[in-house]
mmCIF file of C-alpha atoms and ligand atoms in Angstrom:
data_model
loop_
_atom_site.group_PDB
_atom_site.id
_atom_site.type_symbol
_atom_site.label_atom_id
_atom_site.label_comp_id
_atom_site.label_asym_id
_atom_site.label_seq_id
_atom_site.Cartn_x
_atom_site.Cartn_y
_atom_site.Cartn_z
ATOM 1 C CA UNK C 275 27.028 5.223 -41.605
ATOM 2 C CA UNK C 276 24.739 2.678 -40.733
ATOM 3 C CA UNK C 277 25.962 2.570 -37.075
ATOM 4 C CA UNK C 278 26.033 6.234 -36.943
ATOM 5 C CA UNK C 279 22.556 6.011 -37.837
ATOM 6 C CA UNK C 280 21.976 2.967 -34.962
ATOM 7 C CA UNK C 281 23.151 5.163 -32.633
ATOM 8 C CA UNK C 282 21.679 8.118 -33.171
ATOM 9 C CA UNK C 283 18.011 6.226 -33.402
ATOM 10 C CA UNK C 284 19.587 4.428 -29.714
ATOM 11 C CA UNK C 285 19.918 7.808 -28.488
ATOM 12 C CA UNK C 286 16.802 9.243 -29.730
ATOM 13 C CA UNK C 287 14.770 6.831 -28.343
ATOM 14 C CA UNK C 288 16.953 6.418 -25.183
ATOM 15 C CA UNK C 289 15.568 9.684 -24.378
ATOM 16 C CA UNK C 290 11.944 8.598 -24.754
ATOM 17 C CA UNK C 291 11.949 5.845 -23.127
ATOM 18 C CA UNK C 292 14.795 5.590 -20.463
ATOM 19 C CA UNK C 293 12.380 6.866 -18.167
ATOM 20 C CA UNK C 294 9.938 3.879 -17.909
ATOM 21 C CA UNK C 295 11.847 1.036 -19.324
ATOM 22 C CA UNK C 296 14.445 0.400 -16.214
ATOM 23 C CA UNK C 297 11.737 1.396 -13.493
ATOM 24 C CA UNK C 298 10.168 -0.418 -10.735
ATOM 25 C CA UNK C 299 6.745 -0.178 -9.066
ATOM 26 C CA UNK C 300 6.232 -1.164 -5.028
ATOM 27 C CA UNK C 301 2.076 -0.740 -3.827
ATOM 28 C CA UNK C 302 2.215 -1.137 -0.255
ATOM 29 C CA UNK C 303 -1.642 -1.211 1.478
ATOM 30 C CA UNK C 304 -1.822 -0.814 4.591
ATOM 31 C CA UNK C 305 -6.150 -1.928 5.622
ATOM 32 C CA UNK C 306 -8.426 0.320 6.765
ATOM 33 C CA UNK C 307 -6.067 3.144 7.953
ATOM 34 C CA UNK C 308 -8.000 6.570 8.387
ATOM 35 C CA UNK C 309 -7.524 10.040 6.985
ATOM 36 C CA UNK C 310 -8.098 11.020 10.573
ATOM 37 C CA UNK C 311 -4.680 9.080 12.023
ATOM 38 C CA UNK C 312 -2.511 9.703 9.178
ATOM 39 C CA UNK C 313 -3.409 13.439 9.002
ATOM 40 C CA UNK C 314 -3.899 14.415 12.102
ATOM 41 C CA UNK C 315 -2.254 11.604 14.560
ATOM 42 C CA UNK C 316 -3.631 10.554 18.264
ATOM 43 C CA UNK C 317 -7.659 11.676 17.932
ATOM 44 C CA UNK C 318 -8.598 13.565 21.128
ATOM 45 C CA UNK C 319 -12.057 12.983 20.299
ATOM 46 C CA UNK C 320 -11.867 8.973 20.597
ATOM 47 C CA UNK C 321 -9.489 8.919 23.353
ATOM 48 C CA UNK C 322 -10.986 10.765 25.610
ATOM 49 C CA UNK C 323 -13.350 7.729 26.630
ATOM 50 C CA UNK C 324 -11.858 4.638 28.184
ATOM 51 C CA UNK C 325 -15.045 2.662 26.596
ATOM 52 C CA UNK C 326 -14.967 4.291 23.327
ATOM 53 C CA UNK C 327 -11.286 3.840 22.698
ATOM 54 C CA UNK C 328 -10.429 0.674 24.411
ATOM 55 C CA UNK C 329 -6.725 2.219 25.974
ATOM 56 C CA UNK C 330 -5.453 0.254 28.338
ATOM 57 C CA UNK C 331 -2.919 2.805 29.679
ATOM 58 C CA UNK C 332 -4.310 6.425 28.673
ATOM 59 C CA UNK C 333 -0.545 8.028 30.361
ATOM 60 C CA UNK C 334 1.458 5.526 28.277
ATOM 61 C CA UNK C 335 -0.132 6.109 24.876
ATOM 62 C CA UNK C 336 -0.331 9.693 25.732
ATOM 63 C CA UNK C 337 3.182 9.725 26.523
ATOM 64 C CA UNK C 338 3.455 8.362 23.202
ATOM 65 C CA UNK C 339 1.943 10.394 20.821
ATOM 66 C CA UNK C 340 -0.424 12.982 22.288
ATOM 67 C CA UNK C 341 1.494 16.561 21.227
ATOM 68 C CA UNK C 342 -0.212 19.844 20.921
ATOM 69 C CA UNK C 343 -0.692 20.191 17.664
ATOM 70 C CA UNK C 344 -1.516 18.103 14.594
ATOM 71 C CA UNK C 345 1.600 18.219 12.465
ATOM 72 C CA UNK C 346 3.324 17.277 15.816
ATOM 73 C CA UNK C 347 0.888 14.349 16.777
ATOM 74 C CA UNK C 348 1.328 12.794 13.529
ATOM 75 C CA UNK C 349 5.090 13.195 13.541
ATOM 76 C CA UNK C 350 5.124 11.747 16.782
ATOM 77 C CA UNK C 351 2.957 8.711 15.081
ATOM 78 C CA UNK C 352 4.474 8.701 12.101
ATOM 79 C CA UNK C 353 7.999 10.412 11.695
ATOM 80 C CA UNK C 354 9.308 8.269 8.833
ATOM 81 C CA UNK C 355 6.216 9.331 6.804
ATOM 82 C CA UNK C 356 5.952 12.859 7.488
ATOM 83 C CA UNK C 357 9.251 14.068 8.311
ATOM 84 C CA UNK C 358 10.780 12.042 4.888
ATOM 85 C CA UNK C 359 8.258 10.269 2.513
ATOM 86 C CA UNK C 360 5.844 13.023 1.540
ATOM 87 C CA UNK C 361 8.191 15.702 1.371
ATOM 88 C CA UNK C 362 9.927 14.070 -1.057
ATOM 89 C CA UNK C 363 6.578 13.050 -2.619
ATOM 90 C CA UNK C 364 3.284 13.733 -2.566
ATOM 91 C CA UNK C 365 0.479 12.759 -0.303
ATOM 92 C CA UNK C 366 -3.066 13.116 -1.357
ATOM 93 C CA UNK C 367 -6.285 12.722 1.115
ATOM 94 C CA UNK C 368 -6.183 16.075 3.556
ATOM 95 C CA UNK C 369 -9.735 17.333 3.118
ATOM 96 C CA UNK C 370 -9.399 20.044 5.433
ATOM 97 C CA UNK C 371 -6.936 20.821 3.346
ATOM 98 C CA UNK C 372 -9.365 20.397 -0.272
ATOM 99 C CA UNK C 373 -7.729 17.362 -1.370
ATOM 100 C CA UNK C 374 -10.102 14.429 -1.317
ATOM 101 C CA UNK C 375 -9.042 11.012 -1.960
ATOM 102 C CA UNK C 376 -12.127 8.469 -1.794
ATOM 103 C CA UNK C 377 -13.379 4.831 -2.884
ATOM 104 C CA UNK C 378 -15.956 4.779 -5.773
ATOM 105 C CA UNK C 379 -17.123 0.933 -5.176
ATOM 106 C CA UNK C 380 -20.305 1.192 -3.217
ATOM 107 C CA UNK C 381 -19.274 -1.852 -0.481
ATOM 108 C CA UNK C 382 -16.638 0.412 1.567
ATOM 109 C CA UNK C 383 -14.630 -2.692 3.086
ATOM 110 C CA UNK C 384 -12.097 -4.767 1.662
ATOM 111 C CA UNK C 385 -11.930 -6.767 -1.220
ATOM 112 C CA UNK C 386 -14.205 -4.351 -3.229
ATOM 113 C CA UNK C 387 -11.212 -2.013 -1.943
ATOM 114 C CA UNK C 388 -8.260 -4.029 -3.023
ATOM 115 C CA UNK C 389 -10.192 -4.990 -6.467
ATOM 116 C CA UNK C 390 -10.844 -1.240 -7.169
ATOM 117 C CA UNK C 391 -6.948 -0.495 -6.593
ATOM 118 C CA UNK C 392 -5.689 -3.182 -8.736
ATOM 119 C CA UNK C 393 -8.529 -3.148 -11.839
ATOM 120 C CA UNK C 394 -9.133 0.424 -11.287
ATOM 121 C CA UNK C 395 -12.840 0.446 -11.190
ATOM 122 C CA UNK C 396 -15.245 -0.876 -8.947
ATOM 123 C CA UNK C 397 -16.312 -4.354 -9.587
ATOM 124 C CA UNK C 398 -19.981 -5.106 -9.388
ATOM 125 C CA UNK C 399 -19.145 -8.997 -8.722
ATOM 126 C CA UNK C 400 -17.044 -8.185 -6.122
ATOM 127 C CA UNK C 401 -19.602 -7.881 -2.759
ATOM 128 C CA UNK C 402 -18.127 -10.038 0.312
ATOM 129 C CA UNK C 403 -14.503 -10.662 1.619
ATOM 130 C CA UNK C 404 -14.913 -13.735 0.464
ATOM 131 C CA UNK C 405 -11.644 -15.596 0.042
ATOM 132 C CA UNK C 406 -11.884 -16.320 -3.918
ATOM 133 C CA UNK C 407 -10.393 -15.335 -7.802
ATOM 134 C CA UNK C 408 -12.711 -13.304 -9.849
ATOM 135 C CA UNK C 409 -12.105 -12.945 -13.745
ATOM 136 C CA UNK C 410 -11.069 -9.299 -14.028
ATOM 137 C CA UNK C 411 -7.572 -8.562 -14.911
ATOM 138 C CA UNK C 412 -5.471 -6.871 -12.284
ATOM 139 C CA UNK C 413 -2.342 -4.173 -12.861
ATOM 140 C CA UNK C 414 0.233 -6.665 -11.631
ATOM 141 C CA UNK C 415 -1.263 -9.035 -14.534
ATOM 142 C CA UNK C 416 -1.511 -6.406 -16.865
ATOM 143 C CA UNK C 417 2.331 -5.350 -16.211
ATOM 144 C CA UNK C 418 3.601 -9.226 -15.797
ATOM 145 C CA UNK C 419 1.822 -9.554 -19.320
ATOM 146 C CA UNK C 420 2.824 -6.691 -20.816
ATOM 147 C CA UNK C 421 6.616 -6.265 -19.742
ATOM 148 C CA UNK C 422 6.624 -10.255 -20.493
ATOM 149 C CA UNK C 423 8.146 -10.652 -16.970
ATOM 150 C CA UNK C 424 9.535 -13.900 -15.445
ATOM 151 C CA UNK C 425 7.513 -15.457 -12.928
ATOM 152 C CA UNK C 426 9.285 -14.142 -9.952
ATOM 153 C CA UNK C 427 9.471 -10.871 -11.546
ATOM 154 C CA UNK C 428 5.784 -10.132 -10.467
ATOM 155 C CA UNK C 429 4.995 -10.178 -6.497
ATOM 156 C CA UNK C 430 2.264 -10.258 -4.444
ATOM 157 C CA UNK C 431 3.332 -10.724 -0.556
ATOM 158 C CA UNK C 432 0.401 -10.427 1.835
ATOM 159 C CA UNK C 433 -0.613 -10.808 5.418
ATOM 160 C CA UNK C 434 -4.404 -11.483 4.473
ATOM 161 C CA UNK C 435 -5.113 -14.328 2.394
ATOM 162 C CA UNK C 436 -7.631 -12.260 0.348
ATOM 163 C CA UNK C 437 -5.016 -10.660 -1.147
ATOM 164 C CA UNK C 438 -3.895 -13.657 -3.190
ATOM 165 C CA UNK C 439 -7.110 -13.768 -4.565
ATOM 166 C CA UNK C 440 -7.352 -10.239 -5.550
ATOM 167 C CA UNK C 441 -3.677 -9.803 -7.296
ATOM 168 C CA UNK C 442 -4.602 -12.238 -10.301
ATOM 169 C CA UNK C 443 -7.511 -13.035 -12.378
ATOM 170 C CA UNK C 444 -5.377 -16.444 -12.335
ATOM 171 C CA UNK C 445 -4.029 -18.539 -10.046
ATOM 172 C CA UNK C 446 0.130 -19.019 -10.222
ATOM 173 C CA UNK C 447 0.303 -16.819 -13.150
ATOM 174 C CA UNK C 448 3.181 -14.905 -10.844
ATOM 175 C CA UNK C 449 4.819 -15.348 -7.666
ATOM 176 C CA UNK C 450 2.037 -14.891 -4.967
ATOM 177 C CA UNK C 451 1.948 -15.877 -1.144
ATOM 178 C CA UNK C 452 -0.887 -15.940 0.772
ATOM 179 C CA UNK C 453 -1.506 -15.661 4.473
ATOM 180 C CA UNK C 454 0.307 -18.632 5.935
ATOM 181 C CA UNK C 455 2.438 -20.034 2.356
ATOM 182 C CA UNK C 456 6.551 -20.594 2.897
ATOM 183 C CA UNK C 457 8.249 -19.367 -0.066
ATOM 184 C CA UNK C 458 8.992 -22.483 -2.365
ATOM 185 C CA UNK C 459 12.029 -24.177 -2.078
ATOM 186 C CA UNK C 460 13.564 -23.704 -5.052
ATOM 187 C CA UNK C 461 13.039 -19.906 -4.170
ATOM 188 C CA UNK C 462 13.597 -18.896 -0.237
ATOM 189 C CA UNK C 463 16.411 -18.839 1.734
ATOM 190 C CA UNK C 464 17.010 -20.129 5.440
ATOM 191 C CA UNK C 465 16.451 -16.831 6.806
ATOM 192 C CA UNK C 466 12.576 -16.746 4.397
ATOM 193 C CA UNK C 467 12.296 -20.301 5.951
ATOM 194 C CA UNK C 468 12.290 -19.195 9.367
ATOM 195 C CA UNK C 469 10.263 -16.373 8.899
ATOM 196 C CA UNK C 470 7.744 -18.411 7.535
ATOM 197 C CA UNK C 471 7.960 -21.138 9.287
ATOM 198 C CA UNK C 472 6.499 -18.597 12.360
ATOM 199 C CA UNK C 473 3.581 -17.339 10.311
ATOM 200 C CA UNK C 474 1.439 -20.165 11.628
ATOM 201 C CA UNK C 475 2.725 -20.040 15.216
ATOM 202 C CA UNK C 476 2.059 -16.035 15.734
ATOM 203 C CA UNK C 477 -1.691 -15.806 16.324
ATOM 204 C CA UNK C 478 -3.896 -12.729 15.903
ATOM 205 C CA UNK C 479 -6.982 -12.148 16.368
ATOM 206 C CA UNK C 480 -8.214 -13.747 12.775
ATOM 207 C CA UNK C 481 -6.953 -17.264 11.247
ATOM 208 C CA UNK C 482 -7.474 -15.361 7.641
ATOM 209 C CA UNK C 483 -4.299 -13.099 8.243
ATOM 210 C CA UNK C 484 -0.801 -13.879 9.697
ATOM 211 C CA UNK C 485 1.431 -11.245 11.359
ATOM 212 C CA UNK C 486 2.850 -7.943 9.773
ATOM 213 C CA UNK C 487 6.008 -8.120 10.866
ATOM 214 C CA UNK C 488 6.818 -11.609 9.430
ATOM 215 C CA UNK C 489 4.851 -10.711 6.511
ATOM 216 C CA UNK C 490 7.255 -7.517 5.923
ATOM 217 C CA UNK C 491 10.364 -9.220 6.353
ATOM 218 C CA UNK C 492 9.545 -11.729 4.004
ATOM 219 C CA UNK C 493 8.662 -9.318 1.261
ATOM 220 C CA UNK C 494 12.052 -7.459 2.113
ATOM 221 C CA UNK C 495 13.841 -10.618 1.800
ATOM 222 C CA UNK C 496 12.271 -11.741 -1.559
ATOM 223 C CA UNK C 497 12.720 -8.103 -2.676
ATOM 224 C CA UNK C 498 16.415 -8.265 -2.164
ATOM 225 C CA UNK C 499 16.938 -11.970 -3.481
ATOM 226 C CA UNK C 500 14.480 -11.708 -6.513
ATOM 227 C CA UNK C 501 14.407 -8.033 -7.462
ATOM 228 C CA UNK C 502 10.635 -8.090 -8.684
ATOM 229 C CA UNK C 503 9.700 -5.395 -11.400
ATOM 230 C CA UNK C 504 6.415 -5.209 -9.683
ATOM 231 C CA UNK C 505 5.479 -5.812 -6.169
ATOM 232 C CA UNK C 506 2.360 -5.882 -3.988
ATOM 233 C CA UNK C 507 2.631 -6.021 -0.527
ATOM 234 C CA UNK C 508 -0.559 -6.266 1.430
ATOM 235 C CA UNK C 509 -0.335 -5.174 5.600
ATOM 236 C CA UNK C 510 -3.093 -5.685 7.517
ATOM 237 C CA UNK C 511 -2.988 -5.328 11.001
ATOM 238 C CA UNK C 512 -4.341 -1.360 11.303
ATOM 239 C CA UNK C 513 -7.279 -3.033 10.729
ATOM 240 C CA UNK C 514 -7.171 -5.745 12.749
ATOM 241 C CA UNK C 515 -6.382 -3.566 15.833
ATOM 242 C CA UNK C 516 -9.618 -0.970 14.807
ATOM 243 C CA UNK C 517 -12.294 -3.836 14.553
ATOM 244 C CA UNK C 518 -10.900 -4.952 18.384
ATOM 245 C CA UNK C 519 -11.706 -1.465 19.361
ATOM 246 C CA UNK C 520 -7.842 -0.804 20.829
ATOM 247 C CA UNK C 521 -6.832 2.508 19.829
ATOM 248 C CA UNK C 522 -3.546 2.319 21.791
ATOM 249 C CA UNK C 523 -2.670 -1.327 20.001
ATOM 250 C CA UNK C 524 -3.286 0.687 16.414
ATOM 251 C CA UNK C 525 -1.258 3.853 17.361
ATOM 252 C CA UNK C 526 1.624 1.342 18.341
ATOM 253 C CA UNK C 527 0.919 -0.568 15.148
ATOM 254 C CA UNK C 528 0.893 2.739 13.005
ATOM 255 C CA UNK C 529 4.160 3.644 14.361
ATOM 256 C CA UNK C 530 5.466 0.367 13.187
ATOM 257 C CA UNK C 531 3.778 -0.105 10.166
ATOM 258 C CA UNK C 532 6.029 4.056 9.809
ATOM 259 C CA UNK C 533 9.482 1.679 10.538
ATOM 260 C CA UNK C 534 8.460 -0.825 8.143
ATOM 261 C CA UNK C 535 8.175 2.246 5.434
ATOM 262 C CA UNK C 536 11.484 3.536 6.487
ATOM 263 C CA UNK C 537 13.647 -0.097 6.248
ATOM 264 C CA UNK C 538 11.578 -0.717 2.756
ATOM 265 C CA UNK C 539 12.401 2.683 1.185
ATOM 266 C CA UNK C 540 16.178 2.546 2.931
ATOM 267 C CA UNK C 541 16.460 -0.967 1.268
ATOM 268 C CA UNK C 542 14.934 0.236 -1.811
ATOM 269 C CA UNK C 543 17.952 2.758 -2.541
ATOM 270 C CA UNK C 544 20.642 0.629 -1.388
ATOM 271 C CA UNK C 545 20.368 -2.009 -4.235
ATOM 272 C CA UNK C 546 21.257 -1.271 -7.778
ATOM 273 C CA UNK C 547 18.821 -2.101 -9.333
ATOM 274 C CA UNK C 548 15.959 0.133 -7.310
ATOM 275 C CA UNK C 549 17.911 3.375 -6.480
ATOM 276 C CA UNK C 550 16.290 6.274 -8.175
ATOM 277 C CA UNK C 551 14.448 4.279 -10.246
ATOM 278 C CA UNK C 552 11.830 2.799 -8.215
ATOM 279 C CA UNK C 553 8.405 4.282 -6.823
ATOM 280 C CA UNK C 554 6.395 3.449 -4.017
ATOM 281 C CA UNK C 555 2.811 3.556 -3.623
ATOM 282 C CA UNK C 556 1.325 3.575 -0.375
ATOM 283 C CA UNK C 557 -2.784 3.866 0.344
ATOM 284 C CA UNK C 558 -5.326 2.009 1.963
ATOM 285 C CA UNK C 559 -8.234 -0.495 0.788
ATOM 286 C CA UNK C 560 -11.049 1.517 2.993
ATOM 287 C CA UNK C 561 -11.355 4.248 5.844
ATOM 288 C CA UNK C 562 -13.124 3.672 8.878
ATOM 289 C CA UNK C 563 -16.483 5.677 11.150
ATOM 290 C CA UNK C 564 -15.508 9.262 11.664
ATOM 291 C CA UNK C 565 -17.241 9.015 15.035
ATOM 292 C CA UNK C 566 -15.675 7.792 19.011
ATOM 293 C CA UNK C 567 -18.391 5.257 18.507
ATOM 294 C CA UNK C 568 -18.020 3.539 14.969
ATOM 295 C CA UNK C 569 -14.303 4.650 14.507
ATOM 296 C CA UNK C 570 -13.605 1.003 15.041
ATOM 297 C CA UNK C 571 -16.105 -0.388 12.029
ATOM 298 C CA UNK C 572 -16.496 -0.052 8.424
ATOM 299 C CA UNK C 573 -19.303 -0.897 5.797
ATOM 300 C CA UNK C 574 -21.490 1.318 3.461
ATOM 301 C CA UNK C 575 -23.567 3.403 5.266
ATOM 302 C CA UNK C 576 -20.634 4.199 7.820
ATOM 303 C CA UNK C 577 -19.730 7.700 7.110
ATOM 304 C CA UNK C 578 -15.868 7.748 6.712
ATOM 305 C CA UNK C 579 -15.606 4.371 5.467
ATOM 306 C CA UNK C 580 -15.235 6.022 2.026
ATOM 307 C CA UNK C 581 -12.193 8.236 2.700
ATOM 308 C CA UNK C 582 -8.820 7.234 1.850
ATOM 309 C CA UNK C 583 -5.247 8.877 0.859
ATOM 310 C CA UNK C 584 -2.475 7.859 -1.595
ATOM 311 C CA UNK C 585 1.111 8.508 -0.739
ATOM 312 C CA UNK C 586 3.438 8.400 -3.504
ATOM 313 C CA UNK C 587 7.753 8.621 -3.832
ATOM 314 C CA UNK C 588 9.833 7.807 -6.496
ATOM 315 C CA UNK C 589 12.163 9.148 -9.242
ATOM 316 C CA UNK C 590 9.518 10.150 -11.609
ATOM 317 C CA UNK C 591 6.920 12.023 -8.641
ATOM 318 C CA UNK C 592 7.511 15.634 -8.144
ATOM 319 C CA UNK C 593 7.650 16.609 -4.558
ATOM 320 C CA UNK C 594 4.485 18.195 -3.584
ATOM 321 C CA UNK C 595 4.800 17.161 -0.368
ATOM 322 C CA UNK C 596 1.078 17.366 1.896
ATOM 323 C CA UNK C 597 -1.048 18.895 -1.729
ATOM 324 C CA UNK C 598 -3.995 21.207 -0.793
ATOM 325 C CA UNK C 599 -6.696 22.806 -2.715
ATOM 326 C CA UNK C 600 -6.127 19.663 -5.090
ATOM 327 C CA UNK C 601 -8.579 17.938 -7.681
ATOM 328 C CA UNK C 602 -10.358 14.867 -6.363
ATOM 329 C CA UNK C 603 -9.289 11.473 -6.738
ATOM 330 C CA UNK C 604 -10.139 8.011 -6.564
ATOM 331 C CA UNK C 605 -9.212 4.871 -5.771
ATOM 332 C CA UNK C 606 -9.893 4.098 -9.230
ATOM 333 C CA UNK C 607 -7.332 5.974 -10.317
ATOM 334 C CA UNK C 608 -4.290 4.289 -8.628
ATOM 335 C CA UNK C 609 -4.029 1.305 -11.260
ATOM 336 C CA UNK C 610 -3.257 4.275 -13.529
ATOM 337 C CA UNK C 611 -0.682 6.188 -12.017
ATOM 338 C CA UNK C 612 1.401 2.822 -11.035
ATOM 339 C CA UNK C 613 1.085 2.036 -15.035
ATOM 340 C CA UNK C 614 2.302 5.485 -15.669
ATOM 341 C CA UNK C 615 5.743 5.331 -13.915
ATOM 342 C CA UNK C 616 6.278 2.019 -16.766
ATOM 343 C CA UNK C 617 5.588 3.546 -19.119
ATOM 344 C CA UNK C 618 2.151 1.938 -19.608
ATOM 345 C CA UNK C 619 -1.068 2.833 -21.055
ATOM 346 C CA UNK C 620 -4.094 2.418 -18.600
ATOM 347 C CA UNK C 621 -6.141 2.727 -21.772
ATOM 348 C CA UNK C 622 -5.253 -0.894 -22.962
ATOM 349 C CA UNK C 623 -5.413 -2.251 -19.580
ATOM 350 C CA UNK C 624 -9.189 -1.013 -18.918
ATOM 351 C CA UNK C 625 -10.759 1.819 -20.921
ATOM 352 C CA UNK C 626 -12.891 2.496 -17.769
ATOM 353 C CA UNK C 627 -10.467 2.406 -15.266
ATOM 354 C CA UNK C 628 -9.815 6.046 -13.886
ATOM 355 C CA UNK C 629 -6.867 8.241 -14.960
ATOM 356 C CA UNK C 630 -3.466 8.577 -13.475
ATOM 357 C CA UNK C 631 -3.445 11.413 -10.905
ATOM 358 C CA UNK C 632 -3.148 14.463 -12.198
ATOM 359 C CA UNK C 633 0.188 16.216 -11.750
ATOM 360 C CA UNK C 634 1.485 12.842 -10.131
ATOM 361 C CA UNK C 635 4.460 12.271 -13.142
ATOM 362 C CA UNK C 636 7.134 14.464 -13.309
ATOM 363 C CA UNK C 637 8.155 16.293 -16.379
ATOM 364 C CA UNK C 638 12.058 15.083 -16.889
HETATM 365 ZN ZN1 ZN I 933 -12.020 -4.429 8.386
#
């Protein structure tokens, strides 16, 4: 009787909680992409100066992705994203559409970005890009905490070396690598070794950041050998390519930062322990000018800088695909929705931080 009784209570709570207990959270930021790329691919508007855009070869990036229409330009940039991410998901951000996605911190560039994602408010404190820690708990500590996760359990993989900083209130309380680390020892494998070992050797155009692409395939390797619960991984090169005013460079890096989506999500439901039970979130720390002249900057007080989008995929998102005619969100409120697909309670993690987004958890 009493193990009829054990398993009915198994059952009954099985039910309740199966959803959240076995899942997996992946944030993927990609810096400073804007609403106007993602939405609307190649912008006419910029490219249609040599001086304003900084194309090298206006018939080769036209080639590329210029298509008549918007849905086709950004399939052409993007075909991973649109064509299978958000309608399987749901992407927030199209204000011509009515759904606005936007930062709430006043700074508009990116740490006060990154911080808002991951303590999901705006930090006061936080007013430079200064490389350092400040003492506000972060989701991934929150979830490492909570979920009493092993060390490697908890990820932060970035190509930036801010975004060390900004994962943990602490240093080393989880596995974090920052712009130029190898993966310790006792951890990697030859294939992480090499990888890292080029991180130093490929230069761009700042020494804070190392490359994407080695970046990426380190996070893919260390999500396939560790399995983390929780996992940040930090791109940076849109950016990178917008402050050196080359608007071809960050169409060709879009389009590869869409491959780098495909191989994670194809990865993701290959291994056991991900398939079906794993979302992704993808946004951005900050948007960029709206204008051919300041499309390549961002700061407070350049109009645009405040736009952003969330995509999101995963077992527990419905598909809304592209939403319209959507309530507003914030940055603030992506701490919330990652905590909802645990199972979590953004309440205990920060009573101020903003909600999850609404309609963003699917009714089982
Ligand atoms: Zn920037």
């Amino acid at each position: 009787m009493r193990i009829f009784a054990a398993t009915i209570l198994a059952l009954f709570c099985g039910l309740a909680a199966a959803d959240a207990t076995d899942r997996n959270i992946i944030l993927v930021t990609l810096d400073g992409v804007r609403i106007q790329e993602l939405f609307g691919g190649m912008d006419a508007s910029i490219a249609a100066s040599a001086a304003d855009s900084g194309i090298y070869q206006i018939d080769v990036t036209r080639s590329r992705y210029w298509r008549d229409t918007a849905k086709e330009r950004r399939e052409a940039l993007m075909p991973f994203f649109w064509k299978t991410l958000v309608p399987a998901g749901m992407l927030l951000g199209n204000q011509a559409l009515g759904s606005k996605v936007t930062v709430r911190n006043s700074m508009w560039f990116s740490y006060p970005g990154y911080s808002e994602i991951l303590t999901g408010a705006p930090q006061a404190d936080v007013t430079s890009n200064d490389i350092v820690r400040y003492p506000h708990e972060t989701v991934l500590d929150y979830i490492h905490r909570t979920l009493a996760l092993q060390p490697t359990e908890t990820a932060q993989i970035g190509s930036w070396q801010g975004c060390k900083m900004a994962a943990s209130q602490h240093d080393g309380t989880f596995f974090m690598l920052g712009a130029f680390d190898l993966i310790p020892a006792e951890l990697s494998t030859p294939e992480m070794d090499l990888v890292g070992a080029l991180r130093p050797q490929v230069m761009e155009l700042w020494d804070e950041s190392s490359d994407d692409a080695l970046t990426f395939y380190l996070g893919l390797a260390y999500l396939k050998r560790h399995q983390p619960r929780a996992l940040w991984l930090g791109l940076g090169q849109a950016d990178y390519w917008g402050h050196a005013r080359r608007y071809d460079r960050l169409l060709d890096y879009l389009n590869l930062a869409d491959s780098f989506l495909d191989e994670l999500w194809r990865t993701v439901q290959s291994l056991d322990r991900y398939r079906d039970h794993t979302t992704l979130v993808i946004t951005t720390d900050h948007g960029r000018g709206r204008t051919p002249r300041d499309w390549v900057d961002h700061a407070a007080g350049i109009e645009g800088s405040q736009d952003i989008w969330i995509a999101i995929i995963g077992p527990d998102t419905p598909a809304l695909g592209e939403v319209g005619g959507y309530a507003d969100v914030t940055q603030s409120d992506i701490a919330a929705t990652m905590l909802q697909y645990l199972g979590l309670d953004y309440r205990k993690f920060n009573p101020v931080a903003g909600p999850p987004i609404p309609g963003s958890l699917k009714s089982h």
